[in-house]
Coordinates of C-alpha atoms in Angstrom, one line a residue:
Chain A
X1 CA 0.0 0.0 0.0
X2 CA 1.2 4.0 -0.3
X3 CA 3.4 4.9 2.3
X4 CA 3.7 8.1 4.0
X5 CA 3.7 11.3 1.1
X6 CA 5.6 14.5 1.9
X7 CA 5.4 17.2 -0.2
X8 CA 7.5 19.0 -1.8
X9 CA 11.2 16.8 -1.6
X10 CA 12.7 19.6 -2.0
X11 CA 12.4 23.5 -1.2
X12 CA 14.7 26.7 -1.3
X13 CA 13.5 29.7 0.6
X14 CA 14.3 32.9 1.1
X15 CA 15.8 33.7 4.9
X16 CA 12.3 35.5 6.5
X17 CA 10.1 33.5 4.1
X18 CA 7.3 31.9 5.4
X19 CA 7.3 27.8 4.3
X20 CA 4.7 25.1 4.5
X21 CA 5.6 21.0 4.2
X22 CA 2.6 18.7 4.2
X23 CA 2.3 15.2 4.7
X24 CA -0.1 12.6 3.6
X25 CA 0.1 9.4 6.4
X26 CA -0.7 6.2 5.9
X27 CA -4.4 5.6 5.8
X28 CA -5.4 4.1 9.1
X29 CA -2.8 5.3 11.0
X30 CA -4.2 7.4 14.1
X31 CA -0.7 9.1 14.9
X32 CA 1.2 11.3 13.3
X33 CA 5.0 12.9 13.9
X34 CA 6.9 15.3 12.6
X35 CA 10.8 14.8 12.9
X36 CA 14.0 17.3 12.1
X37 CA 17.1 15.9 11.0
X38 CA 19.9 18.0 10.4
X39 CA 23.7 17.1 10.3
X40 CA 24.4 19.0 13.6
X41 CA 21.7 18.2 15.7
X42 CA 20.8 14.9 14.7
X43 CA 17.2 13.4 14.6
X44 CA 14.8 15.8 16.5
X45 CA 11.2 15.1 17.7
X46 CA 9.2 18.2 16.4
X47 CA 5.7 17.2 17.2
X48 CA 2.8 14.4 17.6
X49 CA -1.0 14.1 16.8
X50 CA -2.7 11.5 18.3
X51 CA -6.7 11.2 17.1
X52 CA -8.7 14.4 18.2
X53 CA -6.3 14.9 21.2
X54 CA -4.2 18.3 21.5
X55 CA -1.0 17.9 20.1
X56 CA 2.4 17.6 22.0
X57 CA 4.6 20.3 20.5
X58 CA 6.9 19.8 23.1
X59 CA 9.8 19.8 20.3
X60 CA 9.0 22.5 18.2
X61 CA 12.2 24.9 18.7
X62 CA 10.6 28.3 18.2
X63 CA 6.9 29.7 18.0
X64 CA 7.7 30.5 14.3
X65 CA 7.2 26.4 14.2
X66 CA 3.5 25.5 14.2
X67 CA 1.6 22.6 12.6
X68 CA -1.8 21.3 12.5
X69 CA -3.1 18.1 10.7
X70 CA -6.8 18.5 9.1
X71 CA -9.5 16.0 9.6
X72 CA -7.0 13.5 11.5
X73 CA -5.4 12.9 8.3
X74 CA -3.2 15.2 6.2
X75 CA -0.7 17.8 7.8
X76 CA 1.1 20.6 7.5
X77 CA 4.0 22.4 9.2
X78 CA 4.4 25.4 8.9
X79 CA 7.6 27.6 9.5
X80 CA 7.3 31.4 9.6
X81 CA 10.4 34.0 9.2
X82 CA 12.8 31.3 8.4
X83 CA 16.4 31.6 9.5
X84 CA 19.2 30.1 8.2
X85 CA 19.5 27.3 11.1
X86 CA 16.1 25.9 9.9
X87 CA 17.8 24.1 6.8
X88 CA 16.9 20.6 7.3
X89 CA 15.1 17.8 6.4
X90 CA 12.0 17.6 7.5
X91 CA 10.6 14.3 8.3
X92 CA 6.9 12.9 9.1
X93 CA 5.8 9.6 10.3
X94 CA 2.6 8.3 11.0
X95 CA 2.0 4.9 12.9
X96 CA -0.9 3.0 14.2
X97 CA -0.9 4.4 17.9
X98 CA 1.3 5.3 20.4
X99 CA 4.0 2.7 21.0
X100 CA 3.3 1.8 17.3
X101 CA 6.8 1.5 14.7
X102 CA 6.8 4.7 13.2
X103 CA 6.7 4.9 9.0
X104 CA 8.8 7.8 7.6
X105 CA 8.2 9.6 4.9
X106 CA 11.0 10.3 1.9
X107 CA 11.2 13.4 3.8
X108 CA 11.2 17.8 2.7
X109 CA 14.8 19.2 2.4
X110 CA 14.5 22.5 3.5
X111 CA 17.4 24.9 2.1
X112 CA 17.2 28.5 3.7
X113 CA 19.4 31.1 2.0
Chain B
X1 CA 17.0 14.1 29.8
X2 CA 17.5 10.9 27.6
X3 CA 20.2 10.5 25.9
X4 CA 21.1 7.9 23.7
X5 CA 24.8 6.8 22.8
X6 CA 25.6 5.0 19.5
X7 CA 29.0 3.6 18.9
X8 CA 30.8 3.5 17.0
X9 CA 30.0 6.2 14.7
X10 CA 32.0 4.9 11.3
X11 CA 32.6 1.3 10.6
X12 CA 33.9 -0.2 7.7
X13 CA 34.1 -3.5 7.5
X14 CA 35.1 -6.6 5.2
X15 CA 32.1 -8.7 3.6
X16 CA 31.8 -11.6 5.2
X17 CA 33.0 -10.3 8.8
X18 CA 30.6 -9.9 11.5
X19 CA 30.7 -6.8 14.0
X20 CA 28.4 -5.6 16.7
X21 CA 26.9 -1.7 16.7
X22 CA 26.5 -0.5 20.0
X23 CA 23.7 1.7 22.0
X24 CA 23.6 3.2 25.4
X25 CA 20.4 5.3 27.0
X26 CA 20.9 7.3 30.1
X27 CA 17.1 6.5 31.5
X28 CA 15.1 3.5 31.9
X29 CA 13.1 2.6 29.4
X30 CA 11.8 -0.8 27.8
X31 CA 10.9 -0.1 24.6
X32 CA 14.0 0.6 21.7
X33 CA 13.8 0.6 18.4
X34 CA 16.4 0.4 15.4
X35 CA 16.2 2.2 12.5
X36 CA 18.0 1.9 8.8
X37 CA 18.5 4.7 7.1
X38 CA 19.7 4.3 3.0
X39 CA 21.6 7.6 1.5
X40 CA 19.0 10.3 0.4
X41 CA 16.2 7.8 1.5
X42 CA 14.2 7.9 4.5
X43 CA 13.8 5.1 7.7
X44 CA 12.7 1.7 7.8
X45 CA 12.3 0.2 10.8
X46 CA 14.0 -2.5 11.0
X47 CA 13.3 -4.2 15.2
X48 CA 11.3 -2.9 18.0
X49 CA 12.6 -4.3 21.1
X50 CA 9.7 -4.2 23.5
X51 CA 11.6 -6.3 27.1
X52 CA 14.1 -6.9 28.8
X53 CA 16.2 -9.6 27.0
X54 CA 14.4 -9.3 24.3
X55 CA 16.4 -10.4 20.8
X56 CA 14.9 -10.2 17.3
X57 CA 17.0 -10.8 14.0
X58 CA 16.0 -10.7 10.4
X59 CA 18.8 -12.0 7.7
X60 CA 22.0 -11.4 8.9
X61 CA 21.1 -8.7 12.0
X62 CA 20.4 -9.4 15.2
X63 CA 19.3 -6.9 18.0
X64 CA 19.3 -7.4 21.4
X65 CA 17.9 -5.1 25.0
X66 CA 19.6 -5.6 27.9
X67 CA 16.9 -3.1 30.2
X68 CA 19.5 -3.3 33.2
X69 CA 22.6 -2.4 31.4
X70 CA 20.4 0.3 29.4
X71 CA 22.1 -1.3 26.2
X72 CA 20.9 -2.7 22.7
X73 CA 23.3 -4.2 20.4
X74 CA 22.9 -4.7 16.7
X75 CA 24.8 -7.6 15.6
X76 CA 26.1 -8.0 11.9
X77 CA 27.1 -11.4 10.7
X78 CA 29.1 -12.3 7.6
X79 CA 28.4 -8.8 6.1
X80 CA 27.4 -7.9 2.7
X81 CA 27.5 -4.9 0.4
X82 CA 23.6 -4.5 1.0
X83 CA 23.7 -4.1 4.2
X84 CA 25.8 -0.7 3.7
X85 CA 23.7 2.5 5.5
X86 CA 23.3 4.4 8.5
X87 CA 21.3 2.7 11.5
X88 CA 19.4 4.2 14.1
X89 CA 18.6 3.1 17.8
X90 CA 16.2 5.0 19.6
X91 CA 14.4 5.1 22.9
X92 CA 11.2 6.3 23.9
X93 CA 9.7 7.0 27.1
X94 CA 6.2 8.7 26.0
X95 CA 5.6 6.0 23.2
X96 CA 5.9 8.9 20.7
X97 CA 8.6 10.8 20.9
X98 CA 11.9 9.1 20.3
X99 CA 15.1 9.9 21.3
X100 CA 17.4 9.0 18.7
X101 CA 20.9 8.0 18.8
X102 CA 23.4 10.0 16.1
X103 CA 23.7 7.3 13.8
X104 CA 26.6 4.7 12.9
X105 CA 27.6 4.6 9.0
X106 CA 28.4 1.3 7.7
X107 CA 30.3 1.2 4.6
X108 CA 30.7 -3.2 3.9
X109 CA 33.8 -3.4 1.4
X110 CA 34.2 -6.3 -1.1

């Protein structure tokens, strides 16, 4: 079956540019993640949806980071003003429930300049 | 704060040589995962390690979770070229948010 979809692969922005990554999880799957990876820092826990609960957004590194996911299916993260140190890829992952194997998606590379 | 300690970093290695990847958490947890991650591709999970002694292998790999020692090894016997990419442990404690090791690279030469 599909796997997780992230749109676009890639994106080049503007330093102070708003951007907005989406992500299509597998159907089914209740929980959804957002993920950094960046070659200084590593694999970072953004953010998680679970059902109709409230997010935990404990890992988002700035309130320029926000992200909400429609209709318990597709999301988007958004990143406002972007600076330089947001260059990354940005992963999501959506798995059946918590303690569930997470499923990545192929991931948006996010070039500031 | 978890942290999670992969080692080593690098390895290259002969085919046909087996090693053992390394990975240390600083908190108690029982649930650990690893990861593989091809160049320019995203992860596949490979184990989830869900107890303590728990060991799972698929092909040549073989994890283990020792929950005492805080320690999962990923074993590699008689490597091939295909096995070549960067793996992944990682710990939860919230059954969401992972705490992910830095990655060791593994390069398998002919």
């Amino acid at each position: 079956g599909a796997g997780v979809s992230q749109s676009p692969s890639n994106k080049v922005t503007e330093k102070g540019k708003d951007v907005e990554l989406r992500c299509d999880p597998i159907s089914g799957h209740t929980a959804l993640y957002w993920y950094r990876q960046s070659l200084g820092q590593g694999l970072e826990f953004l953010i998680y949806f679970q059902g109709n609960s409230a997010p935990d957004k404990s890992g988002l590194p700035s309130d320029r980071f926000s992200a909400e996911r429609t209709g318990g299916s597709v999301s988007t993260l958004t990143i406002q003003r972007t600076q330089q140190e947001d260059s990354a890829v940005y992963l999501c992952a959506s798995s059946l429930g918590r303690y569930s194997p997470l499923h990545f998606g192929n991931g948006t590379r996010l070039t500031v300049t | 704060e978890l942290k999670v300690e992969q080692n080593p970093l690098f390895l290259s290695m002969q085919e046909g040589k087996n090693y053992t990847i390394y990975c240390n958490y600083s908190t108690t947890s029982d649930r650990l995962y690893w990861y593989r991650q091809d160049p320019g591709k995203s992860l596949e999970s490979l184990f989830v390690l869900l107890s303590n002694g728990a060991v799972k292998q698929e092909g040549r790999l073989m994890a283990s979770l020792d929950t005492k020692a805080r320690l999962s090894t990923l074993h590699i016997t008689a490597a091939v070229h295909d096995l070549s990419a960067t793996y992944f442990c990682a710990v939860d404690k919230t059954g969401y948010a992972l705490n992910f090791g830095k990655g060791t690279s593994l390069l398998v030469t002919p």
